[in-house]
Each structure stands twice: as C-alpha cells, then as structure tokens.
Amino acid sequence: MQLEYIVSHIGGVSNEDRQYLVEKPWVSDKSHFFPVEIELHLRQRSEVEKIEIVAHNTFIPKKIGIFSERNEEGYIGEVQFKSRKTDDQKYELKNIFLNEKCSKLILNVSEAHIDVINNLDSLVGLVDVKLFGKYLPAGDDLFIPSDIDHKAFKPGVTRNVIPDHKYSKELQAMIHAIEKNKQTAVANEDFKLAKSAQLAVRELKKSTKEMEELENDKNEAVMDEDFQRANDLQDEITALRSNILASIDPVLLEDTMPRNEEIHRPKNLFTEALELPSKPKLYQPVDLSPTEVSADPSTSFLLPPRPPSSSFKKTVTRVMTPKRPSTNDSTSTRRSSATWEIPIRPTTTNSQSSRKRTPSPSVKKAPSTASSSRSRRSNSIGMGTNKFLEKENMIVPAALNRKRSSSVNLETPEFVDKSTEDISEDQVLAMVSPDQRGNVRSAISLFGLEPIAKIYSKHFENRKEGIAEVREKLDTLNSDKTSRYFESITCLLAHILKEPLFNVYKDVLLLWHHFCTSRLPELNLEKYIPRVASESTEILATRVLASEKRLVSETMTVFRDACKAPSIGKAYASKLLNSKSKNLKGRAILVEIIAKLHGVPNDKISLNDKTVAEFSTKCIRTSDPQIRTIGKDLMVKLYKNGSSKVVRSELDKFASSDSNNPTYQKIVREIYNFDGSKPKSEKKKKISFML
C-alpha cells in the first residue's frame, strides 16, 4: 500500500508548503548548498518496501542518497540519474526496493548535471516521490517531532490491505520464467528439457486457475468476516502452493526468475583505488619421477615447525598416515598404498599465513534483529557497497530456494501437529449437537474414533483423510451391518455434505455417489435410498445455490450422474416436489435436472403430471426469473407430452387471477403456437408474486 508522508524540512529549513513532492514538483533555490537535504516524515512508523523517485526533466540531479538517520548507521543507499533524456517530455523514474523500518526518510540531493543551455543556475528538482509498504503498530518507540502538525495528514485510520492474488501472480511469473527457459532449450536443441517445460507450463496454468478461485473465495470470506473459512482457505492455498513448488523441476526456473526492468542497478559500487588482497602462497607438491619410487615416511617427510599442541599432533598423524587407494571411478592414475606425497618445507611466513587462513571452529549465534541490521549497515558503508544491489542479489536468486525451504519448515502453520490420536470420545461428542450425539456415538463404534475425529476436525487435511477411511470401511461392511448402522451412516453423510471447502467437498460427493449408486445396490439395499434422500435433499438444494461456482458445478454434475439410476431419481424427485422448504430455487434446479434425464410426466420416477404442474405453478408465481423460467419449461413439456388437461386446469387459475403474469403469457403463446388453441381468459388483474 502507498504510505502517506509530508515534507517537513528542505535544506535544514522548516517547510511550510506541504504539497511538495505530493501534488506538485520541487525545484531548489539558488541559495541552497549541495547536497540539499529533504526530510520526509511518515504518518507513523512504517516498513518501507519500495520508493519511486521521478527526477525533473530539466533540472536533473546527478545522484540522490537515501538515509533513515543522519549518521552512518542510517545510510541506505543511493541512485544515479542520467544527464539528459532523448525526449524533453520524458522523465526518469527510479524504483528502489528495500526493507527499512523507520518513521522518516532523508533524501540527499546532489548537484545537477552541467547544462549550459537549459540549466545555467545548476538547479535540481524532483517531480514526484512515492513510498510503498505497510504501517507498523504504534508503540512507545514512535517519535513525531513537535513542529509537525498532525492535521497535515489526511484524517482516518491507517489499515493494512491484504495482498490480492499474490499467489496466482507468483504462478504466472513462474509460467513466464519456464516459457523463457523453454525457448532457450529449443535454441540449444535440448528438446527433452523443452518437453518438460511444456508439461510444467500446462500444469501451472491449471493450478493458476484453481489458485485464483481459492484467493477469490478467501477475499470474499474476509469481506464477510468469516475468518474461520478464510483460515481454512489459506491452509488450502498453502498446501496447493507447496505441492506445485514440489512438482516443478528446479532446472526449469534457474536464472530465469523475472526481474523488474525498471530496477536501478548502480555501476560504481566500489572506488577505483580499491586494493584487492594478494593471492596467498600455496604449497606445491614436489614433482616425482615417472617411476614414483616409494619413500620412507620417517626420512622423507619434512614437517613445518609448529609449537606442540593437540591440533599439531592431529596434523602430524594425518600427514604421516599413508593414503588409502581411491575407490572412486576416475580416469586418473591410482597410486598404490605405499606411494607418498612429499611436500616442500614451508617457510615461517607461509606457515603463519596458513595458520591465519585456517578458520577456527566456532558456533554461530543468532544475533538480534537490531544488532544484525546495524552490523550489516556498517559493513556495507565500510566496504563501499550499495544496499540496493545487495537486496536485489539476495532476493532474486534465492527466492525459489526460500520458497522450497519454507515448505519443509516445521514452524510454519501447515506443519503444525494436526493429529487426532490423543482426542477422546467426549471431545468429539462435544462438537456435535445433542440430538445427533447418539448417531455419532454409533458411528464411532462402527468406523472407530480416529476417522470420526478427523471428520469433525478443523483442518481440511484431516477431514479428507477421515472421508477416505470411512469409504474404505463402508466397502467392507456386509448387508446386515449396513442395515443395523444405517441411521448413523446417513447422519454422517448429511454432516459431511455441508463441507465448506471445495477440495474436501469433491471427496464427499464421490462418497455419496458411491454409496447410493454402487454400495447399496450391491448389498440389495435399494429400499434405503429414500432415507438417504430424506436426509440429503435439502442440503443438496442448498449447495446448488452456493456463492462458489465450483461447488455448484460439481454438485449438479454428480447429482445428474447419480439420478440416472431410476431408484435414486425417483427418491429425490418425490422429496423435492413434496417438500415444504422455502428453498424453492434450489429444489427447482434439481427437479429440472431429473426432468431432463427421465422426461415429464413420468409416473415411475414420481414425476406425475399433477404434482409437476402444481410445482410449476409455484415456480411461476415467484419473483426470481430463473425459477419462473424453470416452471414455464416444465409446464410446456407437460403440455407437449400429453398432459394438456392438467396444464389447462392450472393455467385457468392464472386466467382468473394473474392473467398479466409475463411467464403465464409466454406459456399461453407457446401452447397457442403448438396446437392453435388458447385457454380461456378473463379480466386482467394485478400480478402477485409469492415472496
């Protein structure tokens, strides 16, 4: 998000014009001495992640140094500007990426480029400066000078905005990187790598669509303040991202991660008179004759003089021990175990330098954030480095490695212990409403405590595992045991059909489909299908109205496939048509699916003409256009398939009360076009919708 700031001081003098760099450009005066110091005060302490600086197109400074404090520890880096643009209307923009926690920034603007035509007075100017990052919680360390008026900032409470679609954008960047690598592989005729890149791009495009849908659902949950669902969706997004990163070959992403072309990469990082350390003198082995005569170690080795110590004894022991023959396959000549290497006696200077070069074993300590940042800043100043390039070189090459390592970090939320081994039966029953505890207790005795505990878990991975274990157990039950525990099974199915997450809900639908279409017919228990329909009809009618399109599509697809079986279609048609539920839209959608599969009227599927006509009349009287369309289509199909008397009887009710109903008029026109007859009509009355 963009951070709000004001320009408090320019050249050490308090600034009264708060619009500088915010809404209008700034140009220096002739009286200013270089470098000109511009002090920017933020609304509150913030973590600055990006700075955008637009230089003036005429009064162009050579460089700008950026500080968070006026001492060396506050030095962040500098950016340089070109002397002249090819077009006078163009402005040079610099994007600086950093990670600095501060409450103010200081810009040290240096002198201008020499321009005897357009800038005789050597003025410098800036057109715009924008800061991006996030506000930090206000604490005791927040200090705002007394000379800054708080009214200069816009009123309101600062809020951190959740990054939108950052995961899908990450996948799109990976697709772009792999495409670039694929082109390189084709140019190098490495078609095997190109084929791998092609397959990876296809998988990433599919995963990107799924990731975008998950992020949309998460944002909707956050807007609705349904934070439990948002947390579950975040876990699902994290798991999907980890699986994607694990499936991509690292070779496809090497040296191709996208870089911002506008990032400034300074050239003069070191001074010209930088002295490089001299190359150390290394030991050189004595050239042996081609015959390699074996040598006696007691007389041939000349060890460097060292004071007696434990490390010295270890070194002597290691040198005096003959080399064992190498077991690695190589083309080099192998020496026998009796062959010895005779080093040159090192000089005292070399031995001392070698001892200096030998690193002593030490245990790394984790420094504090403040001390580490200060040491890094001081080191960078002393060596003449630039923090912008350090940040860029640190992030871009190591980004992918950090993402992969995060997938196995045991401290991340997705690797928190989510096991249900220690949960008790009372804890599971406490999650269930009192009227269902008897069925859940019976389900525990049938499936075991752990699968039921997983199904009632808050973590979607556990719920997926629990559903898989329940399905395996159902396949092993015989007819008698299924009949005895049928009530608890249907109760469990009704519960898991309310699953909010799509990836888990898919498994639930497959379990419901398998139980109704395969398991019950195999056990000759089709008589129990109406009981399953009685428990699940209202739930399925609700799921087809879900806000998530994937849930709606998957529910309709699986329901359509299951209702192809006459016994299942009949059970659900009977429940849907005779239900007194207020969810008329969901019921109408499911009835339409069954009607398209088996046709209307169809007494074998409980779609008799009178019941369907009455249901269609209810649909036509509603204010929802989709429900009215479904009712109209059912009514017209009944008429065309021979139930004209029933349809005319229902339409006569409209002719006497709601003859100006637009859906009724459409039905009348279609029937008139079908056979040329028209039902009787009476005086028009005001349309009445059943709300």
mmCIF file of C-alpha atoms in Angstrom, residues 2-3 5 7 19-27 40 51-57 64 81 91-96 107 125-132:
data_model
loop_
_atom_site.group_PDB
_atom_site.id
_atom_site.type_symbol
_atom_site.label_atom_id
_atom_site.label_comp_id
_atom_site.label_asym_id
_atom_site.label_seq_id
_atom_site.Cartn_x
_atom_site.Cartn_y
_atom_site.Cartn_z
ATOM 1 C CA GLN A 2 1.083 3.593 -0.537
ATOM 2 C CA LEU A 3 2.369 5.333 2.585
ATOM 3 C CA TYR A 5 4.108 11.422 4.217
ATOM 4 C CA VAL A 7 7.991 17.149 3.516
ATOM 5 C CA GLN A 19 2.270 19.882 -1.247
ATOM 6 C CA TYR A 20 5.884 19.471 -2.351
ATOM 7 C CA LEU A 21 6.531 16.032 -3.899
ATOM 8 C CA VAL A 22 2.959 15.024 -3.029
ATOM 9 C CA GLU A 23 0.951 17.062 -5.519
ATOM 10 C CA LYS A 24 3.472 19.412 -7.116
ATOM 11 C CA PRO A 25 7.185 19.203 -8.065
ATOM 12 C CA TRP A 26 10.039 20.722 -6.086
ATOM 13 C CA VAL A 27 12.884 22.804 -7.555
ATOM 14 C CA LEU A 40 10.155 13.169 4.647
ATOM 15 C CA ILE A 51 10.474 4.051 -3.169
ATOM 16 C CA GLU A 52 9.587 5.646 -6.512
ATOM 17 C CA ILE A 53 11.539 8.801 -7.405
ATOM 18 C CA VAL A 54 10.807 10.829 -10.556
ATOM 19 C CA ALA A 55 13.526 13.363 -11.400
ATOM 20 C CA HIS A 56 12.891 16.658 -13.148
ATOM 21 C CA ASN A 57 13.376 16.511 -16.920
ATOM 22 C CA ILE A 64 20.347 11.058 -4.558
ATOM 23 C CA PHE A 81 20.326 9.758 -12.858
ATOM 24 C CA TYR A 91 11.033 11.886 -17.019
ATOM 25 C CA GLU A 92 13.428 9.399 -15.452
ATOM 26 C CA LEU A 93 11.826 7.092 -12.886
ATOM 27 C CA LYS A 94 13.809 5.081 -10.339
ATOM 28 C CA ASN A 95 12.262 2.171 -8.424
ATOM 29 C CA ILE A 96 14.166 1.332 -5.242
ATOM 30 C CA LEU A 107 16.950 12.437 0.620
ATOM 31 C CA GLY A 125 14.373 19.261 -8.965
ATOM 32 C CA LEU A 126 12.146 16.301 -8.211
ATOM 33 C CA VAL A 127 8.711 15.773 -9.716
ATOM 34 C CA ASP A 128 7.310 13.032 -7.500
ATOM 35 C CA VAL A 129 8.276 10.712 -4.647
ATOM 36 C CA LYS A 130 6.067 7.781 -3.605
ATOM 37 C CA LEU A 131 6.603 5.408 -0.700
ATOM 38 C CA PHE A 132 5.112 1.920 -0.546
#
